[in-house]
Amino acid sequence: MFYLFLADGFEETEALATLDVMRRAKMDVVTVGVTGESVTGSHKVEVKADTTIDKIDTQAADGVVLPGGMPGTLNLEKSKKVLDCVKYCNENGKPVCAICAAPSILGHLGILDGKTATCFPGFEPELRGADTTGARVETDGNVITSKGAGCAIEFGHAIVSLAVSKAEADKVISDMQCL
Protein backbone atom coordinates (compact mmCIF):
# COMPACT_ATOMS: atom_id res chain seq x y z
CA MET A 1 0.00 0.00 0.00
CA PHE A 2 0.98 3.61 -0.56
CA TYR A 3 1.22 5.95 2.41
CA LEU A 4 0.13 9.54 1.83
CA PHE A 5 1.41 11.44 4.85
CA LEU A 6 -0.56 14.33 6.34
CA ALA A 7 0.91 16.71 8.90
CA ASP A 8 -0.63 19.89 10.27
CA GLY A 9 -0.14 22.64 7.71
CA PHE A 10 -0.28 20.35 4.65
CA GLU A 11 -1.45 21.84 1.34
CA GLU A 12 -4.99 20.51 0.92
CA THR A 13 -5.19 20.44 -2.88
CA GLU A 14 -1.84 18.67 -3.21
CA ALA A 15 -2.92 15.94 -0.80
CA LEU A 16 -6.57 15.46 -1.67
CA ALA A 17 -6.46 15.84 -5.47
CA THR A 18 -3.52 13.42 -5.60
CA LEU A 19 -5.31 10.98 -3.30
CA ASP A 20 -8.45 11.22 -5.44
CA VAL A 21 -6.57 10.38 -8.66
CA MET A 22 -4.84 7.45 -6.99
CA ARG A 23 -8.07 6.04 -5.55
CA ARG A 24 -9.90 6.43 -8.87
CA ALA A 25 -7.17 4.18 -10.28
CA LYS A 26 -8.04 1.70 -7.51
CA MET A 27 -4.64 2.04 -5.91
CA ASP A 28 -4.28 0.91 -2.32
CA VAL A 29 -3.45 4.23 -0.65
CA VAL A 30 -3.85 5.13 3.01
CA THR A 31 -3.71 8.60 4.50
CA VAL A 32 -1.44 8.69 7.54
CA GLY A 33 -1.83 11.39 10.15
CA VAL A 34 1.62 12.38 11.32
CA THR A 35 0.43 14.96 13.86
CA GLY A 36 -2.70 13.04 14.90
CA GLU A 37 -5.80 11.44 13.38
CA SER A 38 -7.36 14.84 12.74
CA VAL A 39 -5.03 16.94 10.62
CA THR A 40 -5.55 20.59 9.70
CA GLY A 41 -4.30 21.86 6.36
CA SER A 42 -2.60 25.17 5.68
CA HIS A 43 -5.98 26.69 4.68
CA LYS A 44 -7.74 25.40 7.82
CA VAL A 45 -9.43 22.39 6.15
CA GLU A 46 -9.60 19.59 8.70
CA VAL A 47 -9.13 16.03 7.44
CA LYS A 48 -9.52 12.76 9.31
CA ALA A 49 -6.64 10.47 8.34
CA ASP A 50 -7.23 6.75 7.72
CA THR A 51 -4.60 5.88 10.32
CA THR A 52 -1.84 7.46 12.36
CA ILE A 53 1.94 7.30 12.10
CA ASP A 54 2.30 5.11 15.20
CA LYS A 55 0.14 2.38 13.60
CA ILE A 56 2.02 1.88 10.33
CA ASP A 57 4.76 -0.52 9.36
CA THR A 58 7.30 1.39 7.28
CA GLN A 59 8.36 -1.78 5.50
CA ALA A 60 4.80 -2.45 4.34
CA ALA A 61 4.94 0.63 2.09
CA ASP A 62 4.76 0.17 -1.66
CA GLY A 63 5.39 3.90 -2.06
CA VAL A 64 5.08 7.24 -0.30
CA VAL A 65 3.47 10.57 -1.13
CA LEU A 66 4.56 13.79 0.58
CA PRO A 67 2.26 16.78 0.05
CA GLY A 68 3.81 20.19 0.54
CA GLY A 69 2.49 23.25 2.27
CA MET A 70 3.83 25.16 5.21
CA PRO A 71 4.36 24.29 7.92
CA GLY A 72 3.23 20.84 6.72
CA THR A 73 6.52 20.08 5.00
CA LEU A 74 8.48 21.01 8.12
CA ASN A 75 6.18 18.86 10.25
CA LEU A 76 6.67 15.89 7.92
CA GLU A 77 10.43 16.28 8.10
CA LYS A 78 10.35 16.31 11.91
CA SER A 79 8.97 12.75 11.92
CA LYS A 80 11.65 10.06 12.11
CA LYS A 81 9.10 7.47 10.98
CA VAL A 82 8.21 9.48 7.85
CA LEU A 83 11.91 9.82 7.02
CA ASP A 84 12.50 6.09 7.68
CA CYS A 85 9.61 5.19 5.37
CA VAL A 86 10.88 7.51 2.62
CA LYS A 87 14.38 6.02 2.91
CA TYR A 88 13.02 2.45 2.91
CA CYS A 89 11.01 3.08 -0.26
CA ASN A 90 13.90 4.76 -2.03
CA GLU A 91 16.41 2.06 -1.08
CA ASN A 92 14.01 -0.58 -2.41
CA GLY A 93 13.18 1.18 -5.69
CA LYS A 94 9.61 1.97 -4.65
CA PRO A 95 7.95 5.24 -5.67
CA VAL A 96 8.93 8.29 -3.63
CA CYS A 97 6.65 11.20 -4.54
CA ALA A 98 6.81 14.78 -3.27
CA ILE A 99 5.12 17.99 -4.35
CA CYS A 100 5.62 21.73 -3.75
CA ALA A 101 7.99 22.29 -0.80
CA ALA A 102 8.15 18.57 0.10
CA PRO A 103 10.87 17.71 -2.47
CA SER A 104 13.15 19.61 -0.08
CA ILE A 105 12.85 16.62 2.27
CA LEU A 106 14.18 14.37 -0.49
CA GLY A 107 17.01 16.81 -1.12
CA HIS A 108 17.98 16.83 2.55
CA LEU A 109 18.06 13.01 2.55
CA GLY A 110 20.32 12.88 -0.55
CA ILE A 111 17.63 11.08 -2.58
CA LEU A 112 17.79 13.65 -5.38
CA ASP A 113 21.53 13.27 -6.07
CA GLY A 114 21.89 13.00 -9.83
CA LYS A 115 18.10 13.16 -10.39
CA THR A 116 15.99 15.58 -12.39
CA ALA A 117 13.48 17.25 -10.06
CA THR A 118 11.14 20.18 -9.62
CA CYS A 119 9.57 22.03 -6.69
CA PHE A 120 7.75 25.17 -5.66
CA PRO A 121 9.78 28.18 -6.88
CA GLY A 122 12.32 29.25 -4.28
CA PHE A 123 12.94 25.79 -2.85
CA GLU A 124 15.47 24.79 -5.53
CA PRO A 125 18.50 25.26 -3.22
CA GLU A 126 17.01 22.60 -0.91
CA LEU A 127 16.97 20.00 -3.71
CA ARG A 128 20.62 19.13 -3.10
CA GLY A 129 22.26 17.23 -5.93
CA ALA A 130 19.29 17.57 -8.28
CA ASP A 131 19.08 19.05 -11.75
CA THR A 132 16.09 21.34 -11.12
CA THR A 133 13.91 22.14 -14.11
CA GLY A 134 10.91 24.19 -13.01
CA ALA A 135 8.67 21.73 -14.88
CA ARG A 136 5.19 20.99 -13.54
CA VAL A 137 6.06 17.32 -12.83
CA GLU A 138 9.30 15.34 -13.12
CA THR A 139 9.69 11.57 -12.98
CA ASP A 140 13.23 10.24 -12.67
CA GLY A 141 13.38 6.54 -11.92
CA ASN A 142 11.34 5.89 -8.78
CA VAL A 143 11.22 9.58 -7.78
CA ILE A 144 8.35 11.88 -8.76
CA THR A 145 8.42 15.58 -7.88
CA SER A 146 5.96 18.33 -8.70
CA LYS A 147 5.76 22.10 -8.54
CA GLY A 148 2.63 22.89 -6.53
CA ALA A 149 -1.11 22.78 -5.95
CA GLY A 150 -2.04 23.62 -9.54
CA CYS A 151 -0.12 20.55 -10.68
CA ALA A 152 -1.72 18.05 -8.27
CA ILE A 153 -3.81 16.19 -10.88
CA GLU A 154 -0.74 15.83 -13.13
CA PHE A 155 1.24 14.67 -10.08
CA GLY A 156 -1.41 12.03 -9.40
CA HIS A 157 -1.30 11.03 -13.07
CA ALA A 158 2.47 10.54 -12.84
CA ILE A 159 2.10 8.39 -9.72
CA VAL A 160 -0.55 6.17 -11.32
CA SER A 161 1.55 5.96 -14.51
CA LEU A 162 4.56 4.71 -12.53
CA ALA A 163 2.74 2.46 -10.06
CA VAL A 164 -0.04 1.03 -12.26
CA SER A 165 0.25 1.98 -15.95
CA LYS A 166 0.16 5.02 -18.19
CA ALA A 167 -2.99 3.64 -19.85
CA GLU A 168 -4.81 3.51 -16.49
CA ALA A 169 -3.56 6.98 -15.57
CA ASP A 170 -4.73 8.37 -18.92
CA LYS A 171 -8.15 6.74 -18.46
CA VAL A 172 -8.59 8.23 -14.98
CA ILE A 173 -7.59 11.70 -16.17
CA SER A 174 -9.80 11.44 -19.24
CA ASP A 175 -12.76 10.31 -17.11
CA MET A 176 -12.15 13.37 -14.91
CA GLN A 177 -12.35 15.56 -18.05
CA CYS A 178 -8.75 16.75 -17.67
CA LEU A 179 -7.75 15.80 -21.22
mmCIF file of C-alpha atoms in Angstrom:
data_model
loop_
_atom_site.group_PDB
_atom_site.id
_atom_site.type_symbol
_atom_site.label_atom_id
_atom_site.label_comp_id
_atom_site.label_asym_id
_atom_site.label_seq_id
_atom_site.Cartn_x
_atom_site.Cartn_y
_atom_site.Cartn_z
ATOM 1 C CA MET A 1 0.000 0.000 0.000
ATOM 2 C CA PHE A 2 0.980 3.612 -0.557
ATOM 3 C CA TYR A 3 1.217 5.946 2.409
ATOM 4 C CA LEU A 4 0.134 9.538 1.832
ATOM 5 C CA PHE A 5 1.413 11.443 4.851
ATOM 6 C CA LEU A 6 -0.562 14.329 6.339
ATOM 7 C CA ALA A 7 0.913 16.708 8.903
ATOM 8 C CA ASP A 8 -0.632 19.890 10.272
ATOM 9 C CA GLY A 9 -0.135 22.641 7.713
ATOM 10 C CA PHE A 10 -0.279 20.348 4.652
ATOM 11 C CA GLU A 11 -1.450 21.836 1.338
ATOM 12 C CA GLU A 12 -4.988 20.506 0.924
ATOM 13 C CA THR A 13 -5.189 20.436 -2.881
ATOM 14 C CA GLU A 14 -1.845 18.669 -3.205
ATOM 15 C CA ALA A 15 -2.920 15.939 -0.798
ATOM 16 C CA LEU A 16 -6.570 15.464 -1.669
ATOM 17 C CA ALA A 17 -6.459 15.839 -5.465
ATOM 18 C CA THR A 18 -3.519 13.424 -5.601
ATOM 19 C CA LEU A 19 -5.314 10.983 -3.297
ATOM 20 C CA ASP A 20 -8.447 11.219 -5.441
ATOM 21 C CA VAL A 21 -6.575 10.382 -8.658
ATOM 22 C CA MET A 22 -4.844 7.445 -6.992
ATOM 23 C CA ARG A 23 -8.067 6.044 -5.551
ATOM 24 C CA ARG A 24 -9.905 6.435 -8.875
ATOM 25 C CA ALA A 25 -7.167 4.177 -10.282
ATOM 26 C CA LYS A 26 -8.040 1.696 -7.508
ATOM 27 C CA MET A 27 -4.641 2.045 -5.906
ATOM 28 C CA ASP A 28 -4.282 0.909 -2.317
ATOM 29 C CA VAL A 29 -3.447 4.230 -0.652
ATOM 30 C CA VAL A 30 -3.847 5.128 3.009
ATOM 31 C CA THR A 31 -3.715 8.601 4.502
ATOM 32 C CA VAL A 32 -1.437 8.687 7.536
ATOM 33 C CA GLY A 33 -1.829 11.393 10.149
ATOM 34 C CA VAL A 34 1.625 12.380 11.323
ATOM 35 C CA THR A 35 0.434 14.955 13.858
ATOM 36 C CA GLY A 36 -2.701 13.039 14.896
ATOM 37 C CA GLU A 37 -5.800 11.440 13.382
ATOM 38 C CA SER A 38 -7.364 14.836 12.739
ATOM 39 C CA VAL A 39 -5.027 16.938 10.625
ATOM 40 C CA THR A 40 -5.552 20.588 9.698
ATOM 41 C CA GLY A 41 -4.299 21.863 6.363
ATOM 42 C CA SER A 42 -2.601 25.174 5.676
ATOM 43 C CA HIS A 43 -5.982 26.690 4.683
ATOM 44 C CA LYS A 44 -7.745 25.398 7.822
ATOM 45 C CA VAL A 45 -9.431 22.393 6.153
ATOM 46 C CA GLU A 46 -9.600 19.594 8.702
ATOM 47 C CA VAL A 47 -9.135 16.030 7.437
ATOM 48 C CA LYS A 48 -9.524 12.761 9.309
ATOM 49 C CA ALA A 49 -6.639 10.469 8.343
ATOM 50 C CA ASP A 50 -7.231 6.755 7.716
ATOM 51 C CA THR A 51 -4.605 5.884 10.322
ATOM 52 C CA THR A 52 -1.842 7.460 12.362
ATOM 53 C CA ILE A 53 1.938 7.295 12.101
ATOM 54 C CA ASP A 54 2.296 5.112 15.201
ATOM 55 C CA LYS A 55 0.143 2.378 13.597
ATOM 56 C CA ILE A 56 2.016 1.880 10.326
ATOM 57 C CA ASP A 57 4.760 -0.522 9.356
ATOM 58 C CA THR A 58 7.299 1.395 7.278
ATOM 59 C CA GLN A 59 8.364 -1.783 5.503
ATOM 60 C CA ALA A 60 4.795 -2.446 4.336
ATOM 61 C CA ALA A 61 4.937 0.629 2.094
ATOM 62 C CA ASP A 62 4.756 0.171 -1.661
ATOM 63 C CA GLY A 63 5.393 3.898 -2.063
ATOM 64 C CA VAL A 64 5.076 7.239 -0.301
ATOM 65 C CA VAL A 65 3.472 10.570 -1.128
ATOM 66 C CA LEU A 66 4.555 13.788 0.581
ATOM 67 C CA PRO A 67 2.260 16.780 0.053
ATOM 68 C CA GLY A 68 3.812 20.185 0.541
ATOM 69 C CA GLY A 69 2.494 23.246 2.270
ATOM 70 C CA MET A 70 3.835 25.163 5.211
ATOM 71 C CA PRO A 71 4.360 24.289 7.919
ATOM 72 C CA GLY A 72 3.228 20.837 6.720
ATOM 73 C CA THR A 73 6.521 20.084 5.002
ATOM 74 C CA LEU A 74 8.477 21.015 8.117
ATOM 75 C CA ASN A 75 6.176 18.864 10.252
ATOM 76 C CA LEU A 76 6.673 15.887 7.922
ATOM 77 C CA GLU A 77 10.431 16.281 8.098
ATOM 78 C CA LYS A 78 10.348 16.314 11.912
ATOM 79 C CA SER A 79 8.967 12.755 11.916
ATOM 80 C CA LYS A 80 11.654 10.060 12.106
ATOM 81 C CA LYS A 81 9.102 7.473 10.983
ATOM 82 C CA VAL A 82 8.206 9.485 7.850
ATOM 83 C CA LEU A 83 11.907 9.818 7.022
ATOM 84 C CA ASP A 84 12.498 6.088 7.681
ATOM 85 C CA CYS A 85 9.608 5.189 5.374
ATOM 86 C CA VAL A 86 10.876 7.510 2.623
ATOM 87 C CA LYS A 87 14.380 6.024 2.911
ATOM 88 C CA TYR A 88 13.025 2.446 2.911
ATOM 89 C CA CYS A 89 11.010 3.080 -0.258
ATOM 90 C CA ASN A 90 13.896 4.762 -2.030
ATOM 91 C CA GLU A 91 16.410 2.062 -1.076
ATOM 92 C CA ASN A 92 14.010 -0.578 -2.411
ATOM 93 C CA GLY A 93 13.179 1.184 -5.692
ATOM 94 C CA LYS A 94 9.611 1.966 -4.652
ATOM 95 C CA PRO A 95 7.951 5.242 -5.668
ATOM 96 C CA VAL A 96 8.931 8.295 -3.630
ATOM 97 C CA CYS A 97 6.649 11.195 -4.538
ATOM 98 C CA ALA A 98 6.806 14.781 -3.266
ATOM 99 C CA ILE A 99 5.119 17.991 -4.355
ATOM 100 C CA CYS A 100 5.623 21.735 -3.752
ATOM 101 C CA ALA A 101 7.992 22.294 -0.795
ATOM 102 C CA ALA A 102 8.148 18.574 0.096
ATOM 103 C CA PRO A 103 10.867 17.706 -2.471
ATOM 104 C CA SER A 104 13.147 19.612 -0.080
ATOM 105 C CA ILE A 105 12.848 16.623 2.272
ATOM 106 C CA LEU A 106 14.176 14.365 -0.488
ATOM 107 C CA GLY A 107 17.013 16.808 -1.122
ATOM 108 C CA HIS A 108 17.980 16.834 2.549
ATOM 109 C CA LEU A 109 18.060 13.009 2.548
ATOM 110 C CA GLY A 110 20.322 12.878 -0.549
ATOM 111 C CA ILE A 111 17.635 11.081 -2.576
ATOM 112 C CA LEU A 112 17.794 13.647 -5.382
ATOM 113 C CA ASP A 113 21.529 13.273 -6.067
ATOM 114 C CA GLY A 114 21.888 13.002 -9.833
ATOM 115 C CA LYS A 115 18.105 13.165 -10.385
ATOM 116 C CA THR A 116 15.989 15.584 -12.387
ATOM 117 C CA ALA A 117 13.480 17.249 -10.057
ATOM 118 C CA THR A 118 11.145 20.182 -9.619
ATOM 119 C CA CYS A 119 9.574 22.034 -6.686
ATOM 120 C CA PHE A 120 7.746 25.173 -5.664
ATOM 121 C CA PRO A 121 9.780 28.177 -6.884
ATOM 122 C CA GLY A 122 12.323 29.248 -4.284
ATOM 123 C CA PHE A 123 12.941 25.787 -2.846
ATOM 124 C CA GLU A 124 15.470 24.787 -5.529
ATOM 125 C CA PRO A 125 18.503 25.256 -3.225
ATOM 126 C CA GLU A 126 17.013 22.599 -0.913
ATOM 127 C CA LEU A 127 16.966 19.998 -3.708
ATOM 128 C CA ARG A 128 20.615 19.130 -3.104
ATOM 129 C CA GLY A 129 22.257 17.234 -5.928
ATOM 130 C CA ALA A 130 19.288 17.566 -8.282
ATOM 131 C CA ASP A 131 19.077 19.051 -11.747
ATOM 132 C CA THR A 132 16.087 21.336 -11.124
ATOM 133 C CA THR A 133 13.910 22.138 -14.114
ATOM 134 C CA GLY A 134 10.910 24.189 -13.013
ATOM 135 C CA ALA A 135 8.665 21.730 -14.878
ATOM 136 C CA ARG A 136 5.192 20.991 -13.536
ATOM 137 C CA VAL A 137 6.062 17.325 -12.834
ATOM 138 C CA GLU A 138 9.296 15.339 -13.125
ATOM 139 C CA THR A 139 9.685 11.569 -12.981
ATOM 140 C CA ASP A 140 13.230 10.237 -12.666
ATOM 141 C CA GLY A 141 13.384 6.538 -11.919
ATOM 142 C CA ASN A 142 11.341 5.887 -8.780
ATOM 143 C CA VAL A 143 11.220 9.579 -7.782
ATOM 144 C CA ILE A 144 8.351 11.884 -8.764
ATOM 145 C CA THR A 145 8.417 15.576 -7.884
ATOM 146 C CA SER A 146 5.958 18.327 -8.702
ATOM 147 C CA LYS A 147 5.755 22.100 -8.543
ATOM 148 C CA GLY A 148 2.632 22.893 -6.533
ATOM 149 C CA ALA A 149 -1.114 22.783 -5.948
ATOM 150 C CA GLY A 150 -2.041 23.621 -9.544
ATOM 151 C CA CYS A 151 -0.117 20.547 -10.680
ATOM 152 C CA ALA A 152 -1.725 18.051 -8.269
ATOM 153 C CA ILE A 153 -3.812 16.193 -10.878
ATOM 154 C CA GLU A 154 -0.744 15.835 -13.126
ATOM 155 C CA PHE A 155 1.242 14.675 -10.084
ATOM 156 C CA GLY A 156 -1.414 12.027 -9.398
ATOM 157 C CA HIS A 157 -1.297 11.026 -13.068
ATOM 158 C CA ALA A 158 2.471 10.542 -12.839
ATOM 159 C CA ILE A 159 2.097 8.390 -9.716
ATOM 160 C CA VAL A 160 -0.549 6.174 -11.319
ATOM 161 C CA SER A 161 1.553 5.958 -14.506
ATOM 162 C CA LEU A 162 4.557 4.712 -12.532
ATOM 163 C CA ALA A 163 2.740 2.460 -10.057
ATOM 164 C CA VAL A 164 -0.035 1.032 -12.265
ATOM 165 C CA SER A 165 0.247 1.981 -15.948
ATOM 166 C CA LYS A 166 0.158 5.019 -18.190
ATOM 167 C CA ALA A 167 -2.986 3.644 -19.847
ATOM 168 C CA GLU A 168 -4.808 3.513 -16.490
ATOM 169 C CA ALA A 169 -3.558 6.979 -15.573
ATOM 170 C CA ASP A 170 -4.727 8.368 -18.917
ATOM 171 C CA LYS A 171 -8.145 6.737 -18.456
ATOM 172 C CA VAL A 172 -8.586 8.234 -14.979
ATOM 173 C CA ILE A 173 -7.585 11.695 -16.173
ATOM 174 C CA SER A 174 -9.802 11.442 -19.239
ATOM 175 C CA ASP A 175 -12.757 10.309 -17.110
ATOM 176 C CA MET A 176 -12.148 13.374 -14.909
ATOM 177 C CA GLN A 177 -12.350 15.563 -18.049
ATOM 178 C CA CYS A 178 -8.749 16.750 -17.666
ATOM 179 C CA LEU A 179 -7.750 15.799 -21.220
#
